[in-house]
Short mmCIF file of C-alpha atoms in Angstrom, two decimals:
data_model
loop_
_atom_site.label_atom_id
_atom_site.label_comp_id
_atom_site.label_asym_id
_atom_site.label_seq_id
_atom_site.Cartn_x
_atom_site.Cartn_y
_atom_site.Cartn_z
CA UNK T 179 83.08 132.29 80.04
CA UNK T 180 85.35 129.27 79.89
CA UNK T 181 87.68 127.79 77.36
CA UNK T 182 85.90 125.47 74.97
CA UNK T 183 86.59 121.75 74.97
CA UNK T 184 88.78 122.11 71.88
CA UNK T 185 91.30 123.73 74.21
CA UNK T 186 91.94 120.25 75.54
CA UNK T 187 91.67 118.38 72.30
CA UNK T 188 93.54 120.54 69.83
CA UNK T 189 93.60 123.79 67.88
CA UNK T 190 95.38 127.02 68.65
CA UNK T 191 93.52 128.55 71.57
CA UNK T 192 93.95 131.28 74.14
CA UNK T 193 92.37 131.29 77.58
CA UNK T 194 89.74 134.01 78.00
CA UNK T 195 89.32 136.41 80.87
CA UNK T 196 87.05 134.92 83.51
CA UNK T 197 84.30 136.32 85.67
CA UNK T 198 85.46 136.38 89.27
CA UNK T 199 84.02 133.43 91.12
CA UNK T 200 82.89 135.69 93.98
CA UNK T 201 80.94 137.82 91.52
CA UNK T 202 79.31 134.81 89.90
CA UNK T 203 78.71 132.59 92.93
CA UNK T 204 78.09 134.73 96.00
CA UNK T 205 74.32 134.69 95.35
CA UNK T 206 74.04 138.39 95.78
CA UNK T 207 75.93 138.47 99.07
CA UNK T 208 78.83 140.90 99.16
CA UNK T 209 82.07 139.07 100.03
CA UNK T 210 83.13 139.83 103.59
CA UNK T 211 86.77 140.12 104.51
CA UNK T 212 88.13 138.51 107.64
CA UNK T 213 87.39 135.58 109.85
CA UNK T 214 88.82 132.13 110.44
CA UNK T 215 87.61 129.03 108.65
CA UNK T 216 87.75 126.04 110.98
CA UNK T 217 87.85 122.73 109.14
CA UNK T 218 88.82 119.11 109.82
CA UNK T 219 91.45 116.91 108.20
CA UNK T 220 91.28 113.10 108.28
CA UNK T 221 93.77 111.50 108.63
CA UNK T 222 96.77 113.71 109.41
CA UNK T 223 99.19 113.73 106.45
CA UNK T 224 102.94 113.08 106.89
CA UNK T 225 103.93 116.25 104.96
CA UNK T 226 102.18 118.96 102.95
CA UNK T 227 104.39 118.97 99.87
CA UNK T 228 102.54 117.75 96.77
CA UNK T 229 104.77 115.37 94.84
CA UNK T 230 106.62 114.22 97.95
CA UNK T 231 103.24 113.08 99.26
CA UNK T 232 100.11 112.65 97.14
CA UNK T 233 97.68 111.22 99.68
CA UNK T 234 94.20 112.72 99.88
CA UNK T 235 94.67 114.94 102.96
CA UNK T 236 97.79 116.55 101.48
CA UNK T 237 95.89 117.29 98.27
CA UNK T 238 93.21 119.13 100.25
CA UNK T 239 95.47 121.42 102.29
CA UNK T 240 98.44 122.06 100.00
CA UNK T 241 96.56 123.73 97.08
CA UNK T 242 95.74 126.62 99.42
CA UNK T 243 99.51 127.31 99.45
CA UNK T 244 100.59 125.96 96.05
CA UNK T 245 99.07 126.68 92.66
CA UNK T 246 99.08 125.08 89.24
CA UNK T 247 99.12 126.75 85.88
CA UNK T 248 95.39 126.11 85.52
CA UNK T 249 92.41 124.75 87.37
CA UNK T 250 89.29 123.08 85.94
CA UNK T 251 85.54 123.58 85.81
CA UNK T 252 83.09 120.82 86.69
CA UNK T 253 83.08 119.88 82.99
CA UNK T 254 86.90 119.87 82.94
CA UNK T 255 87.26 123.10 80.99
CA UNK T 256 90.62 124.73 81.87
CA UNK T 257 90.52 127.97 83.88
CA UNK T 258 93.54 130.31 84.15
CA UNK T 259 95.57 130.40 87.35
CA UNK T 260 99.35 130.94 87.29
CA UNK T 261 99.01 130.81 83.51
CA UNK T 262 96.86 133.71 82.38
CA UNK T 263 96.58 132.36 78.82
CA UNK T 264 97.92 129.62 76.59
CA UNK T 265 97.97 128.39 73.02
CA UNK T 266 97.94 124.81 71.78
CA UNK T 267 99.09 123.83 68.31
CA UNK T 268 96.61 121.98 66.08
CA UNK T 269 98.65 118.77 66.37
CA UNK T 270 98.63 118.89 70.20
CA UNK T 271 102.43 118.95 70.34
CA UNK T 272 103.24 122.56 71.27
CA UNK T 273 101.87 124.24 74.43
CA UNK T 274 102.81 127.86 75.15
CA UNK T 275 101.81 129.38 78.50
CA UNK T 276 101.79 133.10 79.28
CA UNK T 277 102.30 133.49 83.02
CA UNK T 278 100.80 135.93 85.47
CA UNK T 279 103.10 138.84 86.24
CA UNK T 280 103.95 140.32 89.64
CA UNK T 281 103.58 136.94 91.38
CA UNK T 282 105.90 136.29 94.33
CA UNK T 283 106.64 133.29 96.47
CA UNK T 284 105.68 133.43 100.12
CA UNK T 285 109.32 134.25 100.96
CA UNK T 286 109.21 137.31 98.68
CA UNK T 287 111.20 135.93 95.77
CA UNK T 288 109.73 136.50 92.28
CA UNK T 289 107.90 133.69 90.48
CA UNK T 290 109.18 133.15 86.94
CA UNK T 291 109.09 130.75 84.03
CA UNK T 292 112.21 129.07 85.42
CA UNK T 293 110.16 127.87 88.40
CA UNK T 294 107.66 126.25 86.04
CA UNK T 295 110.34 124.50 84.00
CA UNK T 296 112.11 123.31 87.14
CA UNK T 297 108.83 122.01 88.63
CA UNK T 298 107.92 120.09 85.48
CA UNK T 299 111.28 118.86 84.22
CA UNK T 300 113.08 118.17 87.50
CA UNK T 301 110.97 118.19 90.67
CA UNK T 302 107.89 116.25 89.57
CA UNK T 303 109.91 114.12 87.17
CA UNK T 304 111.79 112.78 90.19
CA UNK T 305 109.19 112.58 92.94
CA UNK T 306 105.96 111.78 91.09
CA UNK T 307 105.77 108.58 89.01
CA UNK T 308 102.48 109.62 87.41
CA UNK T 309 103.89 113.00 86.36
CA UNK T 310 107.10 111.37 85.16
CA UNK T 311 105.26 109.13 82.73
CA UNK T 312 103.58 112.16 81.15
CA UNK T 313 106.35 114.74 81.33
CA UNK T 314 108.82 112.31 79.76
CA UNK T 315 106.95 113.09 76.54
CA UNK T 316 108.38 116.63 76.60
CA UNK T 317 111.11 117.09 74.00
CA UNK T 318 111.74 120.79 74.59
CA UNK T 319 111.04 122.98 77.62
CA UNK T 320 112.14 126.59 77.33
CA UNK T 321 111.49 130.05 78.73
CA UNK T 322 111.64 132.63 75.92
CA UNK T 323 111.17 135.31 78.59
CA UNK T 324 110.51 135.36 82.36
CA UNK T 325 106.74 135.05 81.85
CA UNK T 326 106.50 132.59 78.96
CA UNK T 327 106.92 128.81 78.99
CA UNK T 328 107.00 126.69 75.84
CA UNK T 329 106.70 122.91 75.86
CA UNK T 330 107.13 120.86 72.70
CA UNK T 331 106.15 117.21 72.95
CA UNK T 332 107.74 114.27 71.17
CA UNK T 333 104.32 113.21 69.96
CA UNK T 334 100.74 114.41 69.99
CA UNK T 335 99.19 114.06 73.44
CA UNK T 336 95.61 115.22 73.86
CA UNK T 337 95.22 115.33 77.67
CA UNK T 338 98.49 117.19 78.39
CA UNK T 339 96.75 120.30 79.79
CA UNK T 340 94.94 118.18 82.39
CA UNK T 341 98.31 117.69 84.12
CA UNK T 342 98.66 121.32 85.20
CA UNK T 343 96.33 121.77 88.14
CA UNK T 344 97.93 122.06 91.59
CA UNK T 345 97.12 118.51 92.73
CA UNK T 346 98.87 117.00 89.70
CA UNK T 347 101.69 119.50 89.20
CA UNK T 348 102.04 122.06 91.97
CA UNK T 349 104.53 124.70 90.88
CA UNK T 350 107.40 124.82 93.40
CA UNK T 351 110.15 127.34 94.02
CA UNK T 352 113.33 126.46 92.16
CA UNK T 353 115.48 128.46 94.58
CA UNK T 354 114.28 126.29 97.49
CA UNK T 355 114.68 122.86 95.90
CA UNK T 356 117.28 122.96 93.15
CA UNK T 357 120.43 121.07 94.15
CA UNK T 358 118.80 119.46 97.20
CA UNK T 359 117.16 116.15 97.97
CA UNK T 360 113.61 117.06 97.05
CA UNK T 361 112.11 114.75 99.69
CA UNK T 362 114.10 116.11 102.63
CA UNK T 363 114.65 119.77 101.70
CA UNK T 364 113.69 122.25 104.48
CA UNK T 365 110.84 123.57 102.33
CA UNK T 366 109.09 120.20 102.61
CA UNK T 367 108.54 120.84 106.32
CA UNK T 368 107.72 124.55 105.90
CA UNK T 369 105.99 124.81 102.51
CA UNK T 370 106.49 127.94 100.41
CA UNK T 371 104.12 128.54 97.50
CA UNK T 372 102.44 131.33 95.56
CA UNK T 373 98.91 130.65 96.80
CA UNK T 374 96.44 132.82 98.71
CA UNK T 375 97.39 131.23 102.03
CA UNK T 376 100.82 130.60 103.49
CA UNK T 377 102.01 128.07 106.01
CA UNK T 378 101.89 129.37 109.59
CA UNK T 379 101.94 126.53 112.11
CA UNK T 380 101.58 122.77 112.49
CA UNK T 381 101.07 121.20 115.90
CA UNK T 382 101.27 117.48 115.13
CA UNK T 383 98.19 115.60 116.21
CA UNK T 384 96.33 118.86 116.86
CA UNK T 385 96.02 121.30 113.96
CA UNK T 386 97.51 122.86 110.82
CA UNK T 387 97.14 126.63 110.51
CA UNK T 388 97.40 128.62 107.29
CA UNK T 389 97.32 132.42 107.27
CA UNK T 390 96.33 134.96 104.65
CA UNK T 391 99.06 135.78 102.13
CA UNK T 392 99.20 139.63 102.27
CA UNK T 393 101.09 139.83 98.96
CA UNK T 394 98.87 137.47 96.96
CA UNK T 395 98.93 138.31 93.27
CA UNK T 396 95.13 138.53 92.94
CA UNK T 397 94.29 141.93 94.38
CA UNK T 398 91.94 141.90 97.35
CA UNK T 399 92.13 138.15 97.89
CA UNK T 400 91.83 135.97 99.83
CA UNK T 401 88.92 137.05 102.00
CA UNK T 402 89.62 134.78 104.97
CA UNK T 403 92.29 135.70 107.53
CA UNK T 404 93.24 132.09 108.16
CA UNK T 405 92.25 128.46 107.77
CA UNK T 406 92.72 125.98 110.60
CA UNK T 407 92.54 122.24 109.90
CA UNK T 408 91.80 120.34 113.08
CA UNK T 409 93.15 116.81 113.49
CA UNK T 410 90.32 114.89 115.18
CA UNK T 411 90.79 111.10 115.08
CA UNK T 412 87.39 110.18 116.54
CA UNK T 413 84.54 110.20 114.03
CA UNK T 414 81.84 111.13 116.53
CA UNK T 415 83.91 114.06 117.80
CA UNK T 416 84.20 115.27 114.21
CA UNK T 417 80.44 115.07 113.79
CA UNK T 418 79.85 116.92 117.06
CA UNK T 419 82.30 119.67 116.09
CA UNK T 420 80.33 120.23 112.85
CA UNK T 421 76.91 120.09 114.51
CA UNK T 422 77.88 122.57 117.21
CA UNK T 423 79.56 125.04 114.85
CA UNK T 424 83.07 124.51 116.19
CA UNK T 425 84.05 123.81 112.59
CA UNK T 426 82.40 125.18 109.45
CA UNK T 427 83.64 122.67 106.89
CA UNK T 428 84.25 118.94 106.53
CA UNK T 429 85.19 117.02 103.40
CA UNK T 430 86.26 113.64 102.03
CA UNK T 431 86.29 111.09 104.90
CA UNK T 432 85.80 113.57 107.75
CA UNK T 433 82.17 112.61 108.32
CA UNK T 434 81.31 108.93 108.13
CA UNK T 435 78.74 108.04 105.44
CA UNK T 436 76.31 106.67 108.03
CA UNK T 437 76.22 110.13 109.65
CA UNK T 438 75.50 112.04 106.43
CA UNK T 439 71.69 111.60 106.45
CA UNK T 440 71.52 113.36 109.82
CA UNK T 441 73.72 116.16 108.49
CA UNK T 442 71.39 116.63 105.50
CA UNK T 443 68.52 117.17 107.93
CA UNK T 444 70.20 120.04 109.78
CA UNK T 445 68.93 123.44 108.54
CA UNK T 446 72.26 125.22 109.11
CA UNK T 447 74.32 122.86 106.94
CA UNK T 448 74.80 122.29 103.22
CA UNK T 449 75.73 118.81 101.97
CA UNK T 450 77.17 118.40 98.48
CA UNK T 451 78.82 115.57 96.58
CA UNK T 452 79.96 117.76 93.67
CA UNK T 453 83.49 119.08 93.25
CA UNK T 454 85.07 115.68 92.57
CA UNK T 455 84.62 115.70 88.79
CA UNK T 456 88.32 116.10 88.06
CA UNK T 457 89.30 113.27 90.41
CA UNK T 458 86.55 110.66 89.88
CA UNK T 459 87.94 108.46 92.71
CA UNK T 460 87.37 104.73 92.37
CA UNK T 461 88.00 102.24 95.18
CA UNK T 462 89.19 98.65 94.94
CA UNK T 463 90.64 95.74 96.85
CA UNK T 464 94.38 96.07 96.27
CA UNK T 465 95.86 92.64 95.45
CA UNK T 466 99.56 91.78 95.62
CA UNK T 467 99.96 89.33 92.72
CA UNK T 468 103.27 88.08 94.17
CA UNK T 469 101.38 86.46 97.05
CA UNK T 470 99.97 83.00 96.25
CA UNK T 471 97.32 82.31 95.13
CA UNK T 472 96.53 85.90 94.02
CA UNK T 473 98.56 85.41 90.83
CA UNK T 474 95.85 83.00 89.62
CA UNK T 475 93.20 84.85 87.61
CA UNK T 476 90.52 82.39 88.77
CA UNK T 477 91.18 83.38 92.39
CA UNK T 478 90.90 87.07 91.58
CA UNK T 479 87.69 86.46 89.64
CA UNK T 480 86.30 84.49 92.58
CA UNK T 481 87.08 87.29 95.04
CA UNK T 482 85.32 89.74 92.73
CA UNK T 483 82.24 87.51 92.45
CA UNK T 484 82.08 87.07 96.23
CA UNK T 485 81.65 90.82 96.82
CA UNK T 486 78.22 92.44 96.76
CA UNK T 487 78.95 95.98 95.52
CA UNK T 488 75.35 97.09 95.91
CA UNK T 489 75.52 96.21 99.61
CA UNK T 490 78.71 98.25 99.95
CA UNK T 491 77.22 101.29 98.21
CA UNK T 492 73.86 101.22 99.95
CA UNK T 493 74.50 99.77 103.40
CA UNK T 494 78.00 101.03 104.14
CA UNK T 495 78.08 104.29 102.13
CA UNK T 496 74.33 105.02 102.38
CA UNK T 497 74.02 105.75 98.67
CA UNK T 498 76.96 108.17 98.52
CA UNK T 499 78.63 106.88 95.38
CA UNK T 500 77.70 103.86 93.31
CA UNK T 501 78.99 100.36 92.52
CA UNK T 502 81.99 100.20 90.21
CA UNK T 503 81.36 98.43 86.93
CA UNK T 504 84.89 98.47 85.51
CA UNK T 505 88.30 100.10 86.14
CA UNK T 506 87.29 103.39 84.48
CA UNK T 507 84.82 105.53 86.42
CA UNK T 508 81.63 106.46 84.62
CA UNK T 509 82.51 110.15 85.07
CA UNK T 510 85.89 109.74 83.34
CA UNK T 511 86.35 110.23 79.60
CA UNK T 512 86.37 107.02 77.50
CA UNK T 513 84.35 105.01 80.01
CA UNK T 514 82.67 102.16 78.08
CA UNK T 515 79.32 101.32 79.63
CA UNK T 516 79.09 98.11 77.58
CA UNK T 517 81.95 96.62 79.61
CA UNK T 518 80.80 95.51 83.05
CA UNK T 519 81.87 93.19 85.85
CA UNK T 520 79.90 89.94 86.36
CA UNK T 521 77.25 90.21 89.06
CA UNK T 522 77.66 89.01 92.64
CA UNK T 523 77.54 85.20 92.64
CA UNK T 524 78.84 83.20 95.62
CA UNK T 525 78.21 79.81 94.00
CA UNK T 526 80.20 80.70 90.89
CA UNK T 527 83.00 82.10 93.08
CA UNK T 528 83.26 78.81 94.97
CA UNK T 529 83.31 76.87 91.70
CA UNK T 530 86.24 78.94 90.42
CA UNK T 531 88.19 78.26 93.61
CA UNK T 532 87.46 74.55 93.26
CA UNK T 533 88.73 74.68 89.67
CA UNK T 534 91.91 76.36 90.91
CA UNK T 535 92.51 73.31 93.15
CA UNK T 536 91.89 75.28 96.37
CA UNK T 537 89.69 72.90 98.31
CA UNK T 538 88.44 73.83 101.79
CA UNK T 539 89.88 72.12 104.85
CA UNK T 540 87.86 70.68 107.74
CA UNK T 541 87.14 74.20 108.97
CA UNK T 542 85.95 75.27 105.53
CA UNK T 543 89.03 77.42 104.85
CA UNK T 544 90.73 77.18 101.47
CA UNK T 545 93.52 79.69 102.24
CA UNK T 546 94.24 82.73 104.42
CA UNK T 547 95.12 86.27 103.36
CA UNK T 548 96.21 89.25 105.42
CA UNK T 549 94.30 92.48 104.85
CA UNK T 550 95.82 95.89 105.62
CA UNK T 551 92.87 98.08 106.62
CA UNK T 552 92.79 101.52 104.97
CA UNK T 553 93.19 103.96 107.92
CA UNK T 554 90.91 106.70 106.60
CA UNK T 555 87.99 106.42 108.99
CA UNK T 556 85.50 104.03 110.53
CA UNK T 557 83.69 103.23 107.29
CA UNK T 558 86.85 101.65 105.88
CA UNK T 559 87.08 99.45 108.98
CA UNK T 560 83.46 98.44 108.45
CA UNK T 561 84.28 97.67 104.82
CA UNK T 562 87.15 95.45 105.94
CA UNK T 563 84.80 93.57 108.27
CA UNK T 564 82.31 93.14 105.44
CA UNK T 565 85.04 91.81 103.12
CA UNK T 566 86.13 89.34 105.78
CA UNK T 567 82.58 88.03 106.13
CA UNK T 568 81.97 87.87 102.37
CA UNK T 569 85.18 86.04 101.56
CA UNK T 570 84.64 83.61 104.45
CA UNK T 571 81.48 82.44 102.65
CA UNK T 572 83.66 81.09 99.83
CA UNK T 573 86.35 79.70 102.12
CA UNK T 574 88.86 82.57 102.16
CA UNK T 575 89.97 83.67 105.64
CA UNK T 576 90.90 87.34 105.87
CA UNK T 577 93.09 88.46 108.77
CA UNK T 578 92.79 92.22 109.41
CA UNK T 579 95.81 94.39 110.18
CA UNK T 580 95.67 98.00 111.39
CA UNK T 581 98.15 100.82 110.82
CA UNK T 582 98.35 104.61 110.46
CA UNK T 583 98.19 106.56 107.19
CA UNK T 584 101.93 107.03 106.81
CA UNK T 585 102.73 103.38 107.52
CA UNK T 586 99.95 102.25 105.19
CA UNK T 587 101.44 104.27 102.31
CA UNK T 588 104.93 102.97 103.07
CA UNK T 589 103.83 99.34 103.20
CA UNK T 590 101.84 99.55 99.97
CA UNK T 591 104.75 101.28 98.27
CA UNK T 592 107.20 98.63 99.49
CA UNK T 593 104.89 95.73 98.49
CA UNK T 594 104.69 94.74 102.18
CA UNK T 595 101.06 93.65 102.04
CA UNK T 596 98.87 90.86 100.73
CA UNK T 597 95.57 92.68 100.29
CA UNK T 598 94.33 96.14 101.21
CA UNK T 599 91.80 98.69 99.99
CA UNK T 600 92.83 101.71 97.96
CA UNK T 601 91.12 104.47 96.02
CA UNK T 602 92.87 106.40 93.28
CA UNK T 603 92.01 109.54 91.35
CA UNK T 604 91.50 109.31 87.58
CA UNK T 605 92.20 112.97 86.69
CA UNK T 606 89.77 113.22 83.79
CA UNK T 607 91.49 110.79 81.41
CA UNK T 608 92.51 107.10 81.66
CA UNK T 609 96.03 107.88 80.46
CA UNK T 610 96.51 110.15 83.47
CA UNK T 611 94.80 108.24 86.26
CA UNK T 612 94.08 104.64 85.18
CA UNK T 613 97.06 103.53 83.11
CA UNK T 614 99.54 103.90 85.99
CA UNK T 615 97.92 101.06 87.97
CA UNK T 616 98.06 98.42 85.23
CA UNK T 617 101.04 98.88 82.90
CA UNK T 618 104.08 96.69 83.63
CA UNK T 619 106.44 99.62 82.98
CA UNK T 620 105.06 101.21 86.15
CA UNK T 621 105.68 98.31 88.55
CA UNK T 622 107.55 100.27 91.18
CA UNK T 623 108.07 100.38 94.92
CA UNK T 624 106.15 103.65 95.05
CA UNK T 625 102.62 104.15 96.32
CA UNK T 626 99.92 104.71 93.65
CA UNK T 627 101.87 102.91 90.91
CA UNK T 628 101.33 99.32 89.74
CA UNK T 629 102.18 98.04 93.21
CA UNK T 630 100.14 94.88 92.65
CA UNK T 631 102.59 93.67 90.00
CA UNK T 632 100.01 92.95 87.27
CA UNK T 633 101.56 92.39 83.84
CA UNK T 634 99.85 91.83 80.50
CA UNK T 635 101.72 92.82 77.29
CA UNK T 636 98.44 93.33 75.44
CA UNK T 637 97.27 95.81 78.06
CA UNK T 638 100.62 97.61 77.90
CA UNK T 639 100.33 97.92 74.11
CA UNK T 640 96.75 99.18 74.23
CA UNK T 641 97.58 101.88 76.76
CA UNK T 642 100.44 103.01 74.51
CA UNK T 643 98.07 103.05 71.57
CA UNK T 644 95.54 105.15 73.49
CA UNK T 645 98.26 107.51 74.68
CA UNK T 646 99.66 108.15 71.19
CA UNK T 647 96.48 108.02 69.08
CA UNK T 648 95.82 111.07 66.92
CA UNK T 649 92.04 111.02 67.22
CA UNK T 650 89.47 110.65 69.96
CA UNK T 651 87.87 107.71 68.14
CA UNK T 652 91.17 105.80 68.08
CA UNK T 653 91.67 106.44 71.77
CA UNK T 654 88.16 105.18 72.54
CA UNK T 655 88.80 101.96 70.61
CA UNK T 656 91.98 101.27 72.57
CA UNK T 657 90.48 102.17 75.93
CA UNK T 658 87.42 99.99 75.32
CA UNK T 659 89.68 97.05 74.54
CA UNK T 660 91.67 97.72 77.74
CA UNK T 661 88.50 97.75 79.81
CA UNK T 662 87.39 94.40 78.39
CA UNK T 663 90.73 92.73 79.19
CA UNK T 664 90.99 94.20 82.68
CA UNK T 665 87.46 93.10 83.57
CA UNK T 666 88.48 89.58 82.50
CA UNK T 667 91.85 89.61 84.32
CA UNK T 668 90.64 91.41 87.50
CA UNK T 669 94.08 92.75 88.49
CA UNK T 670 92.30 94.63 91.29
CA UNK T 671 88.81 94.02 92.65
CA UNK T 672 86.97 97.25 91.89
CA UNK T 673 84.37 98.21 94.47
CA UNK T 674 82.82 101.65 94.18
CA UNK T 675 82.84 104.97 92.41
CA UNK T 676 83.37 107.29 95.34
CA UNK T 677 81.32 110.44 95.94
CA UNK T 678 82.59 112.13 99.07
CA UNK T 679 80.34 114.59 100.93
CA UNK T 680 81.42 118.18 101.48
CA UNK T 681 79.46 119.55 104.43
CA UNK T 682 79.60 123.26 105.21
CA UNK T 683 77.95 125.85 107.39
CA UNK T 684 75.55 127.84 105.22
CA UNK T 685 77.36 131.05 106.17
CA UNK T 686 80.42 129.75 104.30
CA UNK T 687 80.24 130.83 100.66
CA UNK T 688 81.97 129.71 97.46
CA UNK T 689 83.17 126.40 98.88
CA UNK T 690 82.67 124.45 95.65
CA UNK T 691 83.10 126.53 92.50
CA UNK T 692 84.74 124.10 90.07
CA UNK T 693 85.66 120.48 89.37
CA UNK T 694 88.26 120.40 92.15
CA UNK T 695 85.92 121.37 95.00
CA UNK T 696 87.72 121.47 98.36
CA UNK T 697 91.03 120.93 96.55
CA UNK T 698 90.79 124.45 95.11
CA UNK T 699 92.80 127.35 96.55
CA UNK T 700 89.88 128.97 98.45
CA UNK T 701 90.88 132.49 97.37
CA UNK T 702 87.17 133.29 96.97
CA UNK T 703 85.78 131.58 100.08
CA UNK T 704 84.29 133.87 102.71
CA UNK T 705 82.13 133.77 105.81
CA UNK T 706 78.92 135.75 105.38
CA UNK T 707 77.72 137.57 108.48
#
C-alpha cells in the first residue's frame, strides 16, 4: 500500500499505513537480530552532515543517522518516515505534516515540529543552494502543536513533497545548531540524528563505525548491531574484500565497472542496478565558460561531437548505464525523448573549430585545456584518458590534473578549474535536480550549482514557467523547450545516464527496498544465518 501519484500532484491526501518492509521483502526468512554489516565507502567524505556536504559518499552514510519526513518507492510514491501522514491542498500550496510521536534525538532530546521548521527554514536555507531555491517558496511555516508542521507556499508547486527525503532535507536538531555557524558546529563532526543508527567512531583513512540506536522510535529496529564503512582506496583491494567475504556490501563507485561481470558470476553475490530511481544521476564534462574558448558555443558543440558516448557506456562502464541524450535523464519526469544530442562526428567537430577561428598549429593543437580528474575511482581516470585521446583527434590538448575528493569539491565550487567531470542527481523532477545547473540566478561559488557560469535569459524564463505552471501539461511544454535550447547551447557536455551497481552477499537481506536503495536508513536490513 503506497500513496497514489496524486499525492505528489495535488488533492487533499493522507499517507496510509504501510506494510513493514521486512514483512514484505524478507522472502519468507525471519529477520535475525544482531551482527555487523561490513561495507566500503569510496572516496572518504570530508564530513557526514548532509547540507554541509552533499557529495555521494556522505549521502550514503548519513541517512542511517538522519531521517527525512518521507522516503520514496521505486516509482517515487512517498512513504511515511518522520511524518506519519500528511495532507496536500488541491492547489498544491498547503502541506500539513503529522509527525511521529515519541521520537528522540541520539542525545536523548525530544524531536518536535520546531526541529522540522528550523531544518527547513534556517539550516538548509543557509547551507544548501538547491534547498534554498525551493524553500524560498514557503510563505508560512508554523507548528500548531509539537507534532504538526504546516507549510503554505507563495504559489502552487507540484514537486514540493519530493524535497523531504533525508538526502535532500535531513532533519537536524535545532538545539545543536541554532545560533551557531552551521558548517563548523560541533555536531558536524559528531552527527546527531533520529535514525536507526548513531555515530560511534571515525578513524580517518580507515573506517566509519555506526552503532545500533537502542532508543529508535520504530520498535524492534534496527536489526543490525552496527555498520562499518571501510575506507579502501585501492580498487582491487575493494574487489578482494568483497570476494572473500570481508565485506558484505559495496555500492556506487566501490567496485569498478570492469570488475562487475566477474561479480555477477559469483554464486554468493547479488548484483543490482536498481535503487537509484529517485536520483537518476547523469554525468557530464563540466565546462567553465569563463575560460576561453569555452564561452564559444561552437567550441562546446565540437567537444560534444568529438565524444563517442556509446564507447564510454560499453567499453568503460561495460553496459552499466547508457549514453545520455539530453540534460534530463530518461528516468526523470518530463524527459522529452524527441530531443537528442547530435551523434558522434569527428569531422563535423573539426569543422566547427575551424569556423571558430581555432586553427591547429604545427603540432596539430588548436588550444590546450586543463582537466581536473574526478577522484571517485579508477574508471573516472580511464574516462579522463579517453577524453584526452578523443579531443586530441580534433586538435584539443587536455592536460590531466589529479586531486582528492575534498579538494575537487572546493575547486569546482570556487571556479578554480577549466574542465572536469561531474555527475549530479535529478531528484525525480527537473525543477529539483536539473534547473540548478543552468539558471543564471544560481551562478554561485558553491559546488553543484551553476558553477560553469552558463547564462541564457530564455532558459531562465522557461525554468520559471515550469516551476510555477499549474498543470502537468504546461510544465512539460516548458521543460521540452528547455531541453531543445540546452541541447543547442551545450552548456555542459552530457555523457551518460549512470546506473551504479549495488553488490551484496546473498545473506544480506532487504538492501534495496525503495527508490533510494543504499541511501535508505537500513532499519530493515539484516544478515540471515
